Amino acid sequence: MFDIMTVFESFIEILKVVPKTLFLALIILVLSFTLGAMITYIQSLNIPVVKQVIGVLQSFLRGTPNVVLLYLVYYSLPLVLAWFLGLFNVTFDPTSLNSTAIVIVTFSICYSVFQSEIIRGALHSLDKDQIEAAQSLGYSTTQVLRKVIIPQVMVEALPDTMNAFLIIIKALSLAFLVTVVDIFAQARLVGAQSFSYLEAFVAAAFVYWGICVLLTYVIDKLENRMRRGYA
Amino acid sequence: MDIQYMIEIFPQFLSVIPITILIVVLSAVFGLLLSIPVAAIRIRKIPVLSQLMGAYISFTRSTPILLQLFLFFFGLPVLLQLIGFDITNIGAITAAVACLIFFNGAYMSEVLRPAYLAIDKGQHEAAESLGYTPFQKMKRVVIPQMAPIALPGLGNAMIHLIHDSSLVFAIGVVDIMGMATIMSGDTFGMKQVEVFLTVALIYWGISMVSEQIIRLLERRKKRVLRKTGYELKEEEAGYSV
């Protein structure tokens, strides 16, 4: 009933899509980090109505599961894009939108909220006197940002950001719903070909587990090294 | 956008909300019960068992919940056959609840463990010197101090659970999401945006209600903590990713 050899064969098949999954996750991480930084910046400006709107959006993105958001974006984004481009008289076929793009957009938006929390937390930990000291030394704003704020905030934000990377890899398993092939989707395909789903899923579990253990190890090493510089 | 249609389909979703709540409550309660021995083993550092539990926690943390659901759905019958039960197919709800209990047991044990370790050693010693039995110590000294520290983590676990329960439709349970996929098929792909927007609003509502409940408990917690003189750290209750 349960065949170890099939597990091994599935394992090899699944390994083929690991680079693609990691690459997708990396794109989403970078985009969500950029978006998150923008959200943090806009919130710090304290513009009356904008602040409330962002607050509601944050609560919405946090309160709804990723699946629901994925489906929502999958069905509504092409229509919204077509309408928006129509304003500029650009013709756009709603069915031509790539589903990989939809996955990237959805998860970037989902996780930007969490990223903005991480960035805000890291900024809180920064000593305000440091900025004043830099200013009194005659640093320009970009210099303060580049030489004082970013190095220190990065150390604080890095562990959580890398955690978010792992979470994104796991969340990508939903991508099979919109026909994007990642590790989990590949496991389903392999399972369907050999009629042995259980073996394929066990193999996929080992792939995920391996990735996580490896990445956690790398993150720990990196964090230790970065912290040493400021100890 | 057809708001009329959204209002029309809303009652149909209400009829499946009990299934989601059933799954969430069952897996929260039994997950908490499972997490207590797991946390205890890890705290006591019982040789072989502790390593096993470490592997269990690392496994549940590193694989997607969707994969775990499928593993349980296809794996439980095989496992049951090994120990003699001949069941070729178990119900999807059983598999879903079993999987979420398994997942939540690991998650919550990692909330309980630091909460237990946060209690001052002197408290244990004081209770022992007063002649408390281990059970009395647990009931009168440890749990009252543990509860407020563990509360935000348990609240997060609850919200995660609500979100994760939306995935059980993938193995065929007709919960809110399952109903939505059925409905979007019924309308021949014309009204999917409305259907999923309604679902999103429902989940948003459920999350908000549970967040309010947690906040209510937290207000009580602050009152209790002020009495015991425990220093509250800022932003301790943040929603972690």
Coordinates of C-alpha atoms in Angstrom, one line a residue:
Chain A
M1 CA 0.0 0.0 0.0
F2 CA 2.7 2.4 1.0
D3 CA 5.8 2.3 -1.2
I4 CA 9.1 3.9 -0.2
M5 CA 10.5 3.8 -3.7
T6 CA 7.6 5.8 -5.0
V7 CA 8.3 8.4 -2.3
F8 CA 11.9 8.6 -3.5
E9 CA 10.9 9.0 -7.2
S10 CA 8.3 11.7 -6.3
F11 CA 10.9 13.4 -4.2
I12 CA 13.2 13.8 -7.3
E13 CA 10.3 15.0 -9.4
I14 CA 9.3 17.6 -6.8
L15 CA 12.8 18.9 -6.4
K16 CA 12.6 20.2 -10.0
V17 CA 10.1 22.9 -9.0
V18 CA 11.9 24.1 -5.8
P19 CA 14.0 26.8 -7.6
K20 CA 10.8 28.2 -9.2
T21 CA 9.0 28.2 -5.9
L22 CA 11.9 29.9 -4.1
F23 CA 12.2 32.5 -6.9
L24 CA 8.4 33.3 -6.7
A25 CA 8.6 33.6 -3.0
L26 CA 11.6 35.9 -3.3
I27 CA 9.8 38.2 -5.7
I28 CA 6.8 38.3 -3.4
L29 CA 9.0 39.1 -0.4
V30 CA 10.8 42.0 -2.1
L31 CA 7.5 43.4 -3.4
S32 CA 5.7 43.1 -0.1
F33 CA 8.7 44.6 1.7
T34 CA 8.6 47.6 -0.6
L35 CA 4.8 48.0 -0.3
G36 CA 5.1 47.5 3.5
A37 CA 7.7 50.3 3.7
M38 CA 5.4 52.6 1.7
I39 CA 2.5 51.8 4.0
T40 CA 4.7 52.6 7.1
Y41 CA 5.8 55.8 5.5
I42 CA 2.3 56.9 4.6
Q43 CA 1.0 56.1 8.1
S44 CA 3.8 58.0 9.7
L45 CA 2.7 61.2 7.8
N46 CA -0.7 61.1 9.8
I47 CA -2.9 62.4 7.0
P48 CA -6.4 62.3 8.4
V49 CA -8.6 60.4 5.9
V50 CA -5.8 58.4 4.3
K51 CA -4.8 57.0 7.7
Q52 CA -8.2 55.6 8.4
V53 CA -8.5 54.1 4.9
I54 CA -5.3 52.3 5.4
G55 CA -6.4 51.1 8.8
V56 CA -9.5 49.6 7.4
L57 CA -7.6 48.0 4.5
Q58 CA -5.1 46.5 7.0
S59 CA -7.9 45.1 9.1
F60 CA -9.5 43.6 6.0
L61 CA -6.3 42.0 4.7
R62 CA -5.6 40.6 8.2
G63 CA -9.1 39.4 8.8
T64 CA -9.6 37.4 5.6
P65 CA -7.9 34.1 4.8
N66 CA -5.4 34.0 1.9
V67 CA -7.5 31.6 -0.2
V68 CA -10.4 34.0 -0.2
L69 CA -8.2 36.9 -1.2
L70 CA -6.5 34.8 -3.9
Y71 CA -9.9 33.9 -5.5
L72 CA -11.1 37.5 -5.1
V73 CA -8.1 38.9 -6.9
Y74 CA -8.1 36.1 -9.4
Y75 CA -11.7 37.0 -10.5
S76 CA -11.6 40.8 -10.0
L77 CA -8.2 41.9 -11.0
P78 CA -8.6 41.3 -14.8
L79 CA -11.9 43.2 -14.7
V80 CA -10.4 46.1 -12.7
L81 CA -7.4 46.3 -15.0
A82 CA -9.5 46.3 -18.1
W83 CA -11.7 49.1 -16.7
F84 CA -8.7 51.1 -15.6
L85 CA -6.8 50.7 -18.9
G86 CA -10.0 51.5 -20.7
L87 CA -9.8 55.0 -19.2
F88 CA -6.7 55.6 -21.2
N89 CA -8.1 54.0 -24.3
V90 CA -5.9 51.0 -24.1
T91 CA -7.6 47.8 -25.0
F92 CA -6.9 44.9 -22.7
D93 CA -8.2 41.4 -22.8
P94 CA -9.2 40.3 -19.3
T95 CA -8.5 36.6 -20.0
S96 CA -5.0 37.3 -21.1
L97 CA -3.7 38.0 -17.5
N98 CA -1.1 35.4 -16.4
S99 CA -2.1 33.5 -13.3
T100 CA 1.4 33.7 -11.9
A101 CA 1.1 37.5 -12.0
I102 CA -2.1 37.1 -10.0
V103 CA -0.4 35.0 -7.4
I104 CA 2.4 37.5 -7.1
V105 CA 0.0 40.5 -6.8
T106 CA -2.2 38.8 -4.2
F107 CA 0.5 37.6 -1.9
S108 CA 2.5 40.9 -2.2
I109 CA -0.6 42.8 -1.0
C110 CA -1.4 40.2 1.7
Y111 CA 2.0 40.2 3.2
S112 CA 2.7 43.9 2.8
V113 CA 0.5 44.5 5.8
F114 CA 2.6 42.2 8.0
Q115 CA 5.8 43.6 6.6
S116 CA 4.7 47.1 7.5
E117 CA 4.2 45.9 11.1
I118 CA 7.7 44.4 11.1
I119 CA 9.2 47.6 9.8
R120 CA 7.3 49.7 12.3
G121 CA 8.4 47.6 15.1
A122 CA 12.0 47.8 14.0
L123 CA 11.8 51.6 13.7
H124 CA 10.4 51.8 17.2
S125 CA 13.5 50.0 18.5
L126 CA 15.8 52.6 17.0
D127 CA 17.1 55.2 19.4
K128 CA 16.0 58.7 18.5
D129 CA 19.2 60.2 19.9
Q130 CA 21.1 58.5 17.1
I131 CA 19.3 60.5 14.5
E132 CA 19.9 63.7 16.4
A133 CA 23.6 62.9 16.8
A134 CA 23.9 62.2 13.1
Q135 CA 22.1 65.5 12.3
S136 CA 24.4 67.4 14.6
L137 CA 27.4 66.0 12.8
G138 CA 25.9 67.6 9.7
Y139 CA 24.7 64.4 7.9
S140 CA 22.1 65.0 5.2
T141 CA 18.8 63.2 5.3
T142 CA 19.9 60.5 2.8
Q143 CA 23.1 60.0 4.8
V144 CA 21.2 59.6 8.0
L145 CA 19.0 57.1 6.3
R146 CA 21.8 55.2 4.7
K147 CA 24.4 55.2 7.5
V148 CA 22.4 55.3 10.7
I149 CA 18.8 54.2 10.2
I150 CA 19.0 51.4 7.7
P151 CA 21.9 49.4 9.2
Q152 CA 20.2 49.3 12.6
V153 CA 16.7 48.7 11.4
M154 CA 17.8 46.0 9.1
V155 CA 19.3 44.0 12.0
E156 CA 16.0 44.2 13.9
A157 CA 13.8 43.5 10.9
L158 CA 15.8 40.7 9.3
P159 CA 14.8 37.7 11.4
D160 CA 11.1 38.6 11.1
T161 CA 11.5 39.2 7.4
M162 CA 13.1 35.9 6.8
N163 CA 10.4 34.3 8.8
A164 CA 7.9 35.9 6.4
F165 CA 9.9 34.3 3.6
L166 CA 9.2 30.9 5.0
I167 CA 5.6 31.8 5.5
I168 CA 5.3 32.9 1.9
I169 CA 6.8 29.7 0.7
K170 CA 4.2 27.8 2.6
A171 CA 1.4 30.1 1.5
L172 CA 2.4 29.5 -2.2
S173 CA 0.9 26.0 -1.8
L174 CA -2.4 27.7 -2.5
A175 CA -1.2 28.7 -6.0
F176 CA -2.4 25.3 -7.3
L177 CA -6.0 26.7 -7.1
V178 CA -5.1 29.1 -10.0
T179 CA -3.0 26.5 -11.8
V180 CA 0.5 27.8 -10.9
V181 CA 2.8 24.9 -10.2
D182 CA 4.8 25.1 -7.0
I183 CA 6.1 22.3 -4.7
F184 CA 2.6 21.4 -3.5
A185 CA 1.0 21.5 -7.0
Q186 CA 3.8 19.4 -8.3
A187 CA 3.2 16.8 -5.6
R188 CA -0.4 16.7 -6.7
L189 CA 0.6 16.2 -10.3
V190 CA 3.1 13.5 -9.5
G191 CA 0.5 11.8 -7.3
A192 CA -2.0 11.9 -10.1
Q193 CA 0.4 10.3 -12.6
S194 CA 1.3 7.4 -10.4
F195 CA -2.0 7.0 -8.6
S196 CA -0.1 7.3 -5.3
Y197 CA -1.1 10.6 -3.7
L198 CA 0.1 9.7 -0.2
E199 CA 3.6 8.9 -1.3
A200 CA 3.8 12.2 -3.3
F201 CA 2.6 14.2 -0.3
V202 CA 5.0 12.6 2.1
A203 CA 7.8 13.4 -0.4
A204 CA 6.6 17.0 -0.6
A205 CA 6.5 17.3 3.2
F206 CA 10.1 16.2 3.3
V207 CA 11.0 18.8 0.7
Y208 CA 9.3 21.6 2.7
W209 CA 10.8 20.4 5.9
G210 CA 14.3 20.4 4.3
I211 CA 13.9 23.9 3.0
C212 CA 12.7 25.2 6.3
V213 CA 15.5 23.6 8.4
L214 CA 18.1 24.9 5.9
L215 CA 16.7 28.4 5.8
T216 CA 16.3 28.6 9.6
Y217 CA 19.9 27.6 10.0
V218 CA 21.1 30.3 7.5
I219 CA 18.9 32.9 9.2
D220 CA 20.3 32.1 12.6
K221 CA 23.9 32.4 11.3
L222 CA 23.2 35.6 9.5
E223 CA 21.5 37.2 12.5
N224 CA 24.4 36.2 14.8
R225 CA 26.8 37.8 12.4
M226 CA 24.9 41.0 12.1
R227 CA 24.3 41.3 15.8
R228 CA 28.0 40.9 16.6
G229 CA 28.8 44.1 14.7
Y230 CA 26.7 46.2 17.2
A231 CA 27.2 44.3 20.4
Chain B
M1 CA -20.9 44.7 -9.1
D2 CA -24.3 43.3 -8.1
I3 CA -25.0 44.1 -4.5
Q4 CA -28.5 42.8 -4.7
Y5 CA -27.0 39.3 -5.5
M6 CA -24.6 39.6 -2.6
I7 CA -27.4 40.1 -0.2
E8 CA -29.4 37.3 -1.8
I9 CA -26.6 34.7 -1.3
F10 CA -25.7 35.8 2.2
P11 CA -28.3 33.6 4.0
Q12 CA -26.9 30.5 2.2
F13 CA -23.5 31.2 3.8
L14 CA -25.1 31.6 7.2
S15 CA -26.2 27.9 7.0
V16 CA -22.6 26.6 6.7
I17 CA -21.0 28.9 9.3
P18 CA -21.8 26.3 12.0
I19 CA -19.6 23.8 10.2
T20 CA -16.7 26.2 10.3
I21 CA -17.3 27.0 13.9
L22 CA -17.6 23.3 14.8
I23 CA -14.2 22.6 13.1
V24 CA -12.6 25.7 14.8
V25 CA -13.9 25.0 18.3
L26 CA -13.2 21.2 18.2
S27 CA -9.6 21.7 17.0
A28 CA -9.0 24.6 19.4
V29 CA -10.2 22.7 22.4
F30 CA -8.5 19.4 21.6
G31 CA -5.4 21.2 20.3
L32 CA -5.0 22.9 23.6
L33 CA -5.4 19.6 25.4
L34 CA -2.8 18.1 23.2
S35 CA -0.4 21.0 23.6
I36 CA -0.3 20.6 27.4
P37 CA 1.5 17.2 27.4
V38 CA 3.7 18.4 24.5
A39 CA 4.8 21.5 26.3
A40 CA 5.3 19.5 29.6
I41 CA 7.6 17.0 27.8
R42 CA 9.6 19.9 26.3
I43 CA 9.9 21.7 29.6
R44 CA 10.9 18.6 31.6
K45 CA 13.3 17.7 28.8
I46 CA 12.4 14.0 29.0
P47 CA 15.2 12.4 26.9
V48 CA 13.8 10.7 23.8
L49 CA 10.3 12.1 23.9
S50 CA 11.6 15.6 24.0
Q51 CA 13.5 15.2 20.7
L52 CA 10.5 13.5 19.2
M53 CA 8.3 16.5 20.2
G54 CA 10.9 18.9 18.8
A55 CA 10.7 17.1 15.5
Y56 CA 6.9 17.2 15.6
I57 CA 6.9 20.9 16.2
S58 CA 9.4 21.6 13.5
F59 CA 7.4 19.5 11.1
T60 CA 4.1 21.2 11.6
R61 CA 5.8 24.6 11.4
S62 CA 7.6 24.0 8.2
T63 CA 5.0 22.3 6.0
P64 CA 2.0 24.2 4.7
I65 CA -1.3 23.4 6.4
L66 CA -2.8 22.5 3.0
L67 CA -0.2 19.7 2.6
Q68 CA -0.9 18.5 6.1
L69 CA -4.6 18.3 5.3
F70 CA -4.0 16.2 2.3
L71 CA -1.5 14.0 4.2
F72 CA -4.2 13.3 6.8
F73 CA -6.9 12.8 4.3
F74 CA -4.9 10.2 2.3
G75 CA -2.8 8.9 5.2
L76 CA -5.2 8.3 8.0
P77 CA -7.0 5.4 6.3
V78 CA -3.6 3.7 5.7
L79 CA -2.5 4.3 9.3
L80 CA -5.8 3.0 10.6
Q81 CA -5.4 -0.1 8.5
L82 CA -2.0 -0.8 10.0
I83 CA -3.5 -1.0 13.5
G84 CA -6.4 -3.1 12.4
F85 CA -9.3 -0.7 11.6
D86 CA -10.4 -1.4 8.1
I87 CA -11.7 1.9 6.9
T88 CA -11.1 2.6 3.2
N89 CA -12.3 6.1 3.4
I90 CA -12.7 8.5 6.3
G91 CA -14.9 11.5 6.3
A92 CA -13.4 14.7 5.1
I93 CA -14.5 16.6 8.3
T94 CA -12.8 13.9 10.5
A95 CA -9.6 14.3 8.6
A96 CA -9.8 18.1 8.7
V97 CA -10.4 18.2 12.5
A98 CA -7.7 15.6 13.2
C99 CA -5.2 17.6 11.1
L100 CA -6.1 20.9 12.7
I101 CA -5.8 19.3 16.2
F102 CA -2.3 18.0 15.2
F103 CA -1.3 21.3 13.8
N104 CA -2.7 23.4 16.7
G105 CA -1.2 21.1 19.3
A106 CA 2.3 22.0 18.2
Y107 CA 1.5 25.7 17.7
M108 CA -0.1 26.2 21.1
S109 CA 2.6 24.2 22.9
E110 CA 5.1 26.8 21.7
V111 CA 2.8 29.5 23.3
L112 CA 2.4 27.6 26.6
R113 CA 6.1 26.7 27.0
P114 CA 7.5 30.2 27.2
A115 CA 4.6 31.3 29.3
Y116 CA 5.4 28.6 31.9
L117 CA 9.1 29.4 31.8
A118 CA 8.3 33.1 32.4
I119 CA 7.1 32.3 35.9
D120 CA 9.6 33.1 38.6
K121 CA 11.4 30.1 40.2
G122 CA 10.7 31.6 43.6
Q123 CA 7.0 31.2 43.1
H124 CA 7.4 27.4 42.7
E125 CA 9.6 27.2 45.7
A126 CA 7.3 29.3 47.8
A127 CA 4.3 27.1 46.9
E128 CA 6.3 24.0 47.7
S129 CA 7.4 25.3 51.0
L130 CA 3.8 26.0 51.9
G131 CA 3.2 22.3 51.4
Y132 CA 1.1 22.5 48.2
T133 CA 0.6 19.4 46.2
P134 CA 1.7 19.6 42.5
F135 CA -2.0 19.9 41.6
Q136 CA -2.7 22.7 44.1
K137 CA 0.5 24.5 42.9
M138 CA -0.7 24.3 39.3
K139 CA -4.2 25.5 40.2
R140 CA -3.4 28.3 42.6
V141 CA 0.0 29.6 41.6
V142 CA 1.1 28.5 38.1
I143 CA -2.1 28.7 35.9
P144 CA -3.3 32.1 37.2
Q145 CA 0.1 33.6 36.3
M146 CA 0.5 31.7 33.1
A147 CA -2.9 32.5 31.6
P148 CA -2.4 36.3 31.1
I149 CA 1.1 35.7 29.5
A150 CA -0.2 33.0 27.2
L151 CA -3.4 34.8 26.3
P152 CA -2.2 36.9 23.3
G153 CA -0.5 33.9 21.8
L154 CA -3.6 31.8 22.2
G155 CA -5.7 34.5 20.6
N156 CA -3.4 34.6 17.6
A157 CA -3.7 30.8 17.4
M158 CA -7.4 31.2 17.3
I159 CA -7.4 33.7 14.4
H160 CA -4.9 31.5 12.6
L161 CA -7.2 28.6 13.1
I162 CA -10.1 30.5 11.6
H163 CA -8.1 31.3 8.6
D164 CA -6.7 27.8 8.2
S165 CA -10.1 26.3 8.4
S166 CA -10.9 28.0 5.1
L167 CA -8.6 25.5 3.5
V168 CA -10.6 22.4 4.4
F169 CA -12.8 22.9 1.3
A170 CA -9.7 21.5 -0.6
I171 CA -10.4 18.0 0.7
G172 CA -14.1 18.3 0.1
V173 CA -15.7 19.8 3.3
V174 CA -18.6 22.1 2.5
D175 CA -17.7 25.0 4.8
I176 CA -18.0 28.7 3.9
M177 CA -15.3 28.4 1.2
G178 CA -16.7 25.1 -0.1
M179 CA -20.1 26.7 -0.4
A180 CA -18.5 29.6 -2.3
T181 CA -16.8 27.3 -4.8
I182 CA -20.1 25.5 -5.4
M183 CA -21.9 28.8 -5.9
S184 CA -19.3 30.2 -8.3
G185 CA -19.8 27.1 -10.3
D186 CA -23.6 27.4 -10.2
T187 CA -23.5 30.9 -11.8
F188 CA -21.4 29.7 -14.7
G189 CA -18.6 32.0 -13.8
M190 CA -20.6 35.2 -14.1
K191 CA -20.7 36.3 -10.4
Q192 CA -17.5 35.1 -8.9
V193 CA -16.4 38.5 -7.7
E194 CA -19.6 39.0 -5.8
V195 CA -19.4 35.5 -4.2
F196 CA -15.9 35.8 -3.0
L197 CA -16.4 39.4 -1.9
T198 CA -19.2 38.2 0.3
V199 CA -17.0 35.4 1.7
A200 CA -14.3 37.8 2.4
L201 CA -16.7 40.1 4.3
I202 CA -18.0 37.1 6.3
Y203 CA -14.5 36.0 7.3
W204 CA -13.6 39.6 8.1
G205 CA -16.7 39.7 10.4
I206 CA -15.7 36.5 12.1
S207 CA -12.2 37.6 12.7
M208 CA -13.3 41.0 14.1
V209 CA -15.7 39.3 16.5
S210 CA -13.0 36.9 17.8
E211 CA -10.6 39.8 18.0
Q212 CA -13.1 41.7 20.2
I213 CA -13.5 38.7 22.5
I214 CA -9.7 38.5 22.8
R215 CA -9.5 42.2 23.6
L216 CA -12.2 41.8 26.2
L217 CA -10.2 39.1 27.9
E218 CA -7.1 41.2 27.6
R219 CA -8.7 44.0 29.5
R220 CA -9.4 41.6 32.3
K221 CA -5.8 40.5 32.1
K222 CA -4.5 44.0 32.5
R223 CA -6.6 44.4 35.6
V224 CA -5.3 41.1 37.1
L225 CA -1.7 41.9 36.2
R226 CA -2.0 45.3 37.8
K227 CA -2.9 43.6 41.1
T228 CA 0.0 41.2 40.9
G229 CA 2.4 44.0 39.9
Y230 CA 3.6 42.3 36.7
E231 CA 5.3 44.8 34.4
L232 CA 3.4 44.9 31.0
K233 CA 5.7 45.2 28.0
E234 CA 4.5 47.5 25.2
E235 CA 3.0 45.9 22.1
E236 CA 3.3 42.5 23.7
A237 CA 0.0 41.5 22.2
G238 CA 1.0 42.2 18.6
Y239 CA -0.4 40.0 15.8
S240 CA 2.5 38.0 14.6
V241 CA 2.8 36.7 11.0

